[in-house]
Amino acid sequence: MKRRDFLSLLASAPAIAHADDGRRPASARRLVLIELKGGNDGLNTVVPYRDAAYRQYRPALALSPEQCLPLDETRALHPALAPLLPLWRDTQLAIVEGLGYANPNRSHFRSIDIWHSATDSDVVSRTGWLANSALQPGDGIDAVVFGNRPAPVAGGSARFVSFDTLDAYVNTRSTLTAPDGADSNPMLSALNDTHSASNAYRALLIGRGVPPSPRGFPATRFGTWMADTTRLLLSHTAPPLVKLHLQGFDTHADQLDRHAGLLAELAQGIAAMRHALVHAGLWDSVLIMTYSEFGRRVIENASQGSDHGTAAPQLLVGGRVKGGFHGQTPSLAQLQADDLVHTTDFRSLYRTVLQSWWQLPVQPSVRSRFALLDCLRA
């Protein structure tokens, strides 16, 4: 954990969830949160393959009906997502369409801050939407973050560890000691608590003996993180939240091949994780969720790429997912400033995870503003 993340532990109130009544998440359920970093092109992920406007707006980027993997009469998956088709057929893949927020911001930095803090676009907060959700009882770790992008859990009381690979974390012996004055200084005390929790977690991993990497994962950094996440799940040492990211979705130029490669990496990682967890009887206790700071613009640019847009679909995958489409497809005939108009606020997805997956309380203001999505089984 970096110092700036530690300092943000002392920040203010939670953004969306709270644990004032001491309730904890459904004990064995785990969330694997995958950030599609850079702004994933939703229109070429879940493709409106029979919409003439789609091809009109994107003469170079549009996928043909013959290329796509049809899901119904109007929507299809990008062909690189073929490893997810068995999950779709088994109703274990939910596609939540049109996710976004009012007054969208097209800056990577600002928009991802909005997604991470679950705030309105005119509110600035450094408190993550899971920062104060009391995910883990006792002194345990609430989250593991691969790749040091902890924003969803930063800025509150959540305890997380961030590292690059599982083996490096387990095999690195900490040389830190408790700082002087920790008992009387709240900041030093929090640092000491986090350090102790990290050491305890490392000891747990060593004691349990984390299994070797399963086969079938992409030979990439993201693939390694997905394999490491699976190792934690298989050894029952995963905290309630594991967060990782797949970067490269900022496809301003030469998008087709780059985007196909990223989606293939994502789908192969999810499919490999599912295979391992089904075999171990753990698939029903894991929910995989994607998110991205925005989609891409409807109209392609002159570099055979797409620029920063607004709404996009996100994926929910797991044994307790109610597969199929959820929400409303944004219309290509009703654009706003040549962008898609979001049909579902992204905080409805967050509320659904907190309330339906983890059975955590959410703030009354959240319940009144953001609908609960019916995309998870009890």
XYZ file of C-alpha atoms in Angstrom:
378
model
C 0.000 0.000 0.000
C 1.325 3.414 -0.922
C 1.439 6.274 1.535
C -1.206 8.243 -0.334
C -3.565 5.281 -0.037
C -2.860 5.026 3.651
C -3.555 8.690 4.135
C -6.824 8.350 2.281
C -7.894 5.696 4.798
C -8.630 8.569 7.102
C -10.989 10.283 4.694
C -14.652 10.913 5.172
C -17.951 9.121 4.867
C -18.807 6.142 2.668
C -20.169 6.811 -0.772
C -22.867 4.208 -1.082
C -22.776 1.477 1.550
C -22.450 1.412 5.278
C -22.249 -1.134 8.057
C -23.624 0.790 10.980
C -25.702 -2.159 12.113
C -22.729 -4.517 12.111
C -24.051 -6.666 9.273
C -21.475 -8.495 7.175
C -21.603 -9.797 3.639
C -22.890 -13.257 2.869
C -19.963 -15.104 4.360
C -18.604 -17.184 1.508
C -19.403 -14.923 -1.438
C -16.585 -13.326 -3.369
C -16.600 -10.532 -5.946
C -13.976 -10.419 -8.693
C -14.009 -6.858 -9.970
C -12.410 -6.319 -13.392
C -11.710 -2.762 -14.541
C -11.541 -2.445 -18.330
C -9.092 0.430 -18.236
C -9.247 3.068 -20.923
C -12.934 3.014 -21.833
C -14.233 -0.136 -23.497
C -16.128 0.162 -26.773
C -19.521 -1.228 -25.809
C -20.924 -1.040 -29.330
C -18.294 -3.488 -30.554
C -18.616 -5.672 -27.468
C -22.367 -6.256 -27.517
C -23.037 -5.497 -31.167
C -26.339 -4.174 -32.615
C -25.487 -6.259 -35.653
C -28.745 -5.812 -37.571
C -29.026 -2.055 -37.020
C -28.293 -0.194 -40.267
C -27.311 2.894 -38.281
C -24.493 0.925 -36.640
C -22.846 0.278 -40.003
C -23.609 3.806 -41.192
C -21.843 5.372 -38.224
C -18.943 2.931 -38.367
C -18.030 2.010 -41.938
C -14.570 0.779 -40.883
C -15.230 -0.527 -37.367
C -18.619 -2.205 -37.781
C -18.601 -5.982 -37.472
C -20.632 -7.825 -40.083
C -23.497 -10.145 -39.118
C -21.391 -13.040 -40.365
C -18.583 -12.163 -37.940
C -20.768 -11.753 -34.847
C -22.065 -14.313 -32.370
C -25.847 -13.707 -32.264
C -27.536 -13.688 -28.862
C -30.974 -12.700 -30.157
C -32.504 -11.029 -33.214
C -30.794 -7.687 -32.637
C -27.745 -8.184 -30.421
C -24.579 -10.240 -30.750
C -21.259 -10.755 -29.017
C -17.932 -9.763 -30.532
C -16.406 -12.945 -32.006
C -13.444 -12.714 -29.629
C -15.867 -13.338 -26.768
C -16.637 -16.843 -28.030
C -15.284 -18.430 -24.805
C -18.227 -16.783 -23.017
C -20.901 -18.404 -25.204
C -21.206 -21.523 -22.992
C -21.902 -19.228 -20.036
C -24.584 -17.430 -22.031
C -26.226 -20.714 -22.950
C -26.092 -21.811 -19.291
C -27.685 -18.470 -18.237
C -24.590 -17.578 -16.207
C -23.737 -14.438 -18.174
C -25.772 -11.281 -17.630
C -25.309 -8.229 -19.825
C -26.432 -4.992 -18.177
C -26.952 -2.498 -20.972
C -26.650 1.255 -21.214
C -24.742 1.874 -17.966
C -23.602 5.430 -17.385
C -24.536 8.582 -15.509
C -26.053 12.020 -16.055
C -23.821 14.800 -17.382
C -21.073 12.398 -18.464
C -17.432 13.424 -18.305
C -15.095 12.253 -21.084
C -11.859 12.635 -19.126
C -10.346 9.270 -18.191
C -9.265 10.565 -14.785
C -12.468 12.315 -13.867
C -14.854 9.676 -15.164
C -13.105 6.768 -13.457
C -13.130 8.803 -10.229
C -16.900 9.060 -10.594
C -17.230 5.315 -11.147
C -14.909 4.532 -8.235
C -16.561 6.876 -5.762
C -20.161 6.339 -6.970
C -20.796 10.065 -6.826
C -22.668 12.395 -9.153
C -20.555 13.939 -11.894
C -20.391 17.303 -10.094
C -19.162 15.822 -6.804
C -15.507 15.108 -6.094
C -14.687 12.379 -3.572
C -11.699 10.143 -2.874
C -13.753 7.617 -0.947
C -14.318 4.400 -2.879
C -17.758 2.899 -3.141
C -16.564 -0.138 -1.139
C -14.269 1.785 1.205
C -16.498 1.449 4.257
C -18.532 -1.632 3.526
C -17.129 -3.813 6.350
C -16.640 -6.741 4.009
C -14.556 -8.930 6.300
C -15.319 -9.554 9.988
C -12.626 -9.173 12.614
C -9.147 -8.078 11.640
C -9.042 -9.791 8.273
C -8.262 -8.296 4.897
C -11.268 -6.915 3.005
C -9.707 -6.890 -0.434
C -6.771 -7.954 -2.561
C -5.860 -5.540 -5.336
C -3.667 -6.727 -8.186
C -1.763 -3.939 -9.908
C -2.112 -1.140 -7.368
C -5.370 0.462 -8.508
C -7.264 0.264 -5.197
C -9.638 3.206 -5.674
C -12.908 1.262 -5.078
C -11.735 0.336 -1.556
C -9.507 3.323 -0.775
C -10.374 6.278 1.413
C -12.248 4.497 4.200
C -11.861 1.780 6.795
C -11.435 -1.139 4.393
C -8.190 -3.088 4.759
C -6.592 -4.146 1.525
C -3.301 -5.415 0.263
C -2.001 -4.537 -3.182
C 0.660 -6.480 -5.024
C 1.697 -7.465 -8.511
C 1.798 -11.246 -8.286
C 0.760 -13.692 -5.620
C 4.089 -15.513 -5.516
C 6.012 -12.269 -5.105
C 3.771 -11.233 -2.213
C 4.012 -14.571 -0.414
C 7.762 -14.828 -0.833
C 8.627 -11.271 0.166
C 9.431 -10.937 3.826
C 8.356 -7.603 5.261
C 11.082 -5.595 6.950
C 8.763 -2.939 8.352
C 8.341 -2.543 12.089
C 5.754 -0.702 14.116
C 6.507 3.039 14.033
C 7.240 4.888 17.236
C 4.207 6.631 18.702
C 1.708 4.399 16.949
C -0.394 4.052 20.084
C -1.101 7.779 20.370
C -1.130 8.820 16.727
C -4.273 7.780 14.764
C -2.464 7.876 11.431
C 0.428 5.772 12.634
C -1.969 3.453 14.415
C -3.913 2.897 11.179
C -0.668 2.235 9.328
C 0.386 -0.237 11.984
C -2.983 -2.015 11.855
C -2.791 -2.339 8.082
C 0.785 -3.585 8.271
C -0.194 -6.178 10.870
C -3.190 -7.289 8.831
C -0.989 -7.698 5.761
C 1.499 -9.801 7.690
C -1.309 -11.932 9.082
C -2.693 -12.434 5.593
C 0.709 -13.444 4.238
C 1.025 -15.954 7.094
C -2.420 -17.321 6.239
C -1.413 -17.846 2.618
C 1.799 -19.594 3.612
C -0.015 -21.731 6.140
C -2.752 -22.813 3.779
C -0.373 -23.479 0.920
C -1.697 -21.714 -2.153
C -2.032 -24.188 -5.045
C -0.092 -23.816 -8.300
C -1.591 -21.916 -11.230
C -4.351 -23.797 -13.049
C -4.041 -24.210 -16.793
C -5.863 -22.337 -19.501
C -5.229 -18.725 -18.544
C -3.767 -16.233 -21.037
C 0.021 -15.845 -20.832
C -0.307 -12.158 -20.020
C -0.230 -9.972 -16.948
C -4.022 -10.033 -16.770
C -4.020 -13.787 -17.265
C -1.568 -14.169 -14.391
C -3.780 -12.052 -12.159
C -6.850 -14.117 -13.079
C -4.899 -17.304 -12.358
C -3.662 -15.869 -9.036
C -7.218 -14.892 -8.128
C -8.335 -18.438 -8.882
C -5.544 -19.788 -6.663
C -6.810 -17.636 -3.782
C -10.367 -18.827 -4.362
C -9.367 -22.491 -4.572
C -7.390 -22.260 -1.320
C -10.235 -20.425 0.462
C -7.931 -17.509 1.204
C -9.551 -14.916 -1.065
C -11.017 -11.948 0.807
C -14.544 -10.830 -0.144
C -13.207 -8.599 -2.926
C -10.451 -9.201 -5.475
C -9.865 -6.309 -7.861
C -7.768 -6.359 -11.015
C -7.658 -4.540 -14.301
C -7.115 -5.119 -17.993
C -5.637 -2.074 -19.656
C -5.466 -0.920 -23.255
C -9.082 -0.106 -24.112
C -8.318 3.495 -25.101
C -8.555 2.578 -28.772
C -8.273 5.881 -30.643
C -6.516 4.260 -33.615
C -6.374 0.878 -35.344
C -9.027 -0.410 -33.024
C -10.223 -3.624 -34.626
C -7.274 -5.925 -33.912
C -6.378 -4.329 -30.574
C -9.941 -4.530 -29.283
C -10.340 -8.110 -30.447
C -7.160 -9.073 -28.601
C -8.284 -7.451 -25.370
C -11.733 -9.043 -25.470
C -10.187 -12.433 -26.213
C -7.893 -12.039 -23.210
C -10.838 -11.099 -21.005
C -13.009 -13.982 -22.204
C -10.249 -16.582 -21.942
C -9.456 -15.482 -18.406
C -13.083 -15.673 -17.307
C -13.627 -19.034 -18.996
C -10.506 -20.515 -17.385
C -11.548 -19.269 -13.955
C -15.008 -20.707 -14.404
C -13.604 -24.092 -15.434
C -11.431 -24.304 -12.325
C -14.122 -23.133 -9.924
C -16.844 -25.393 -11.334
C -14.496 -28.359 -10.933
C -13.896 -27.334 -7.298
C -17.574 -26.753 -6.539
C -17.031 -23.039 -5.870
C -18.646 -21.442 -8.904
C -21.863 -20.462 -7.102
C -19.907 -18.445 -4.535
C -18.138 -16.163 -7.034
C -19.432 -13.180 -8.977
C -17.326 -11.573 -11.718
C -18.197 -7.999 -12.695
C -16.650 -5.700 -15.305
C -16.692 -1.909 -15.370
C -15.081 0.850 -17.403
C -14.964 4.630 -17.133
C -17.027 5.127 -20.298
C -17.867 3.612 -23.653
C -16.662 4.999 -26.984
C -18.297 7.486 -29.305
C -20.846 6.121 -31.765
C -19.151 7.646 -34.813
C -15.712 6.264 -35.608
C -12.804 8.650 -36.088
C -10.472 9.078 -39.069
C -7.835 6.789 -37.543
C -10.045 3.700 -37.644
C -10.581 4.048 -33.943
C -13.143 5.534 -31.574
C -12.954 8.390 -29.086
C -14.246 8.815 -25.543
C -17.987 8.307 -25.302
C -20.616 7.695 -22.660
C -22.744 4.626 -21.933
C -21.714 0.991 -22.383
C -22.787 -2.499 -21.310
C -21.055 -4.360 -18.481
C -20.880 -8.084 -17.738
C -21.876 -10.100 -14.699
C -20.719 -13.710 -14.665
C -21.207 -16.430 -12.077
C -23.165 -19.437 -10.941
C -25.827 -17.296 -9.262
C -26.253 -14.843 -12.125
C -29.600 -14.589 -13.894
C -28.308 -14.743 -17.424
C -29.628 -12.646 -20.280
C -30.031 -8.973 -21.024
C -30.879 -6.507 -18.267
C -31.728 -2.850 -18.617
C -32.545 -1.132 -21.874
C -30.475 -0.976 -25.039
C -29.469 2.642 -25.818
C -30.987 3.732 -29.116
C -28.796 4.652 -32.068
C -31.710 6.760 -33.316
C -31.799 8.961 -30.202
C -28.272 10.197 -29.655
C -27.264 13.177 -27.556
C -24.365 15.168 -29.028
C -23.659 12.104 -31.171
C -23.295 9.921 -28.072
C -25.391 7.149 -26.593
C -27.755 8.181 -23.815
C -27.371 6.002 -20.744
C -30.458 4.001 -19.784
C -29.329 2.629 -16.393
C -27.326 4.498 -13.774
C -24.177 2.539 -12.930
C -24.972 2.855 -9.237
C -27.913 0.503 -9.740
C -25.327 -2.143 -10.513
C -23.408 -1.270 -7.345
C -26.572 -1.371 -5.241
C -27.406 -4.779 -6.685
C -23.989 -6.166 -5.754
C -24.133 -4.779 -2.239
C -27.726 -5.697 -1.514
C -28.395 -8.866 -3.540
C -24.923 -10.437 -3.572
C -23.453 -9.468 -0.223
C -26.733 -8.688 1.543
C -25.266 -5.459 2.893
C -27.334 -2.413 3.823
C -27.207 0.570 1.509
C -27.931 4.160 2.315
C -31.610 5.220 2.085
C -30.656 7.871 -0.472
C -29.223 5.134 -2.690
C -32.349 3.009 -2.402
C -34.540 5.939 -3.394
C -32.449 6.953 -6.430
C -31.114 3.749 -7.951
C -33.236 0.747 -8.834
C -32.288 -2.762 -7.777
C -31.548 -4.948 -10.809
C -33.031 -8.442 -10.938
C -29.902 -10.128 -12.264
C -28.776 -12.307 -9.337
C -30.262 -15.403 -7.749
C -30.552 -15.668 -3.970
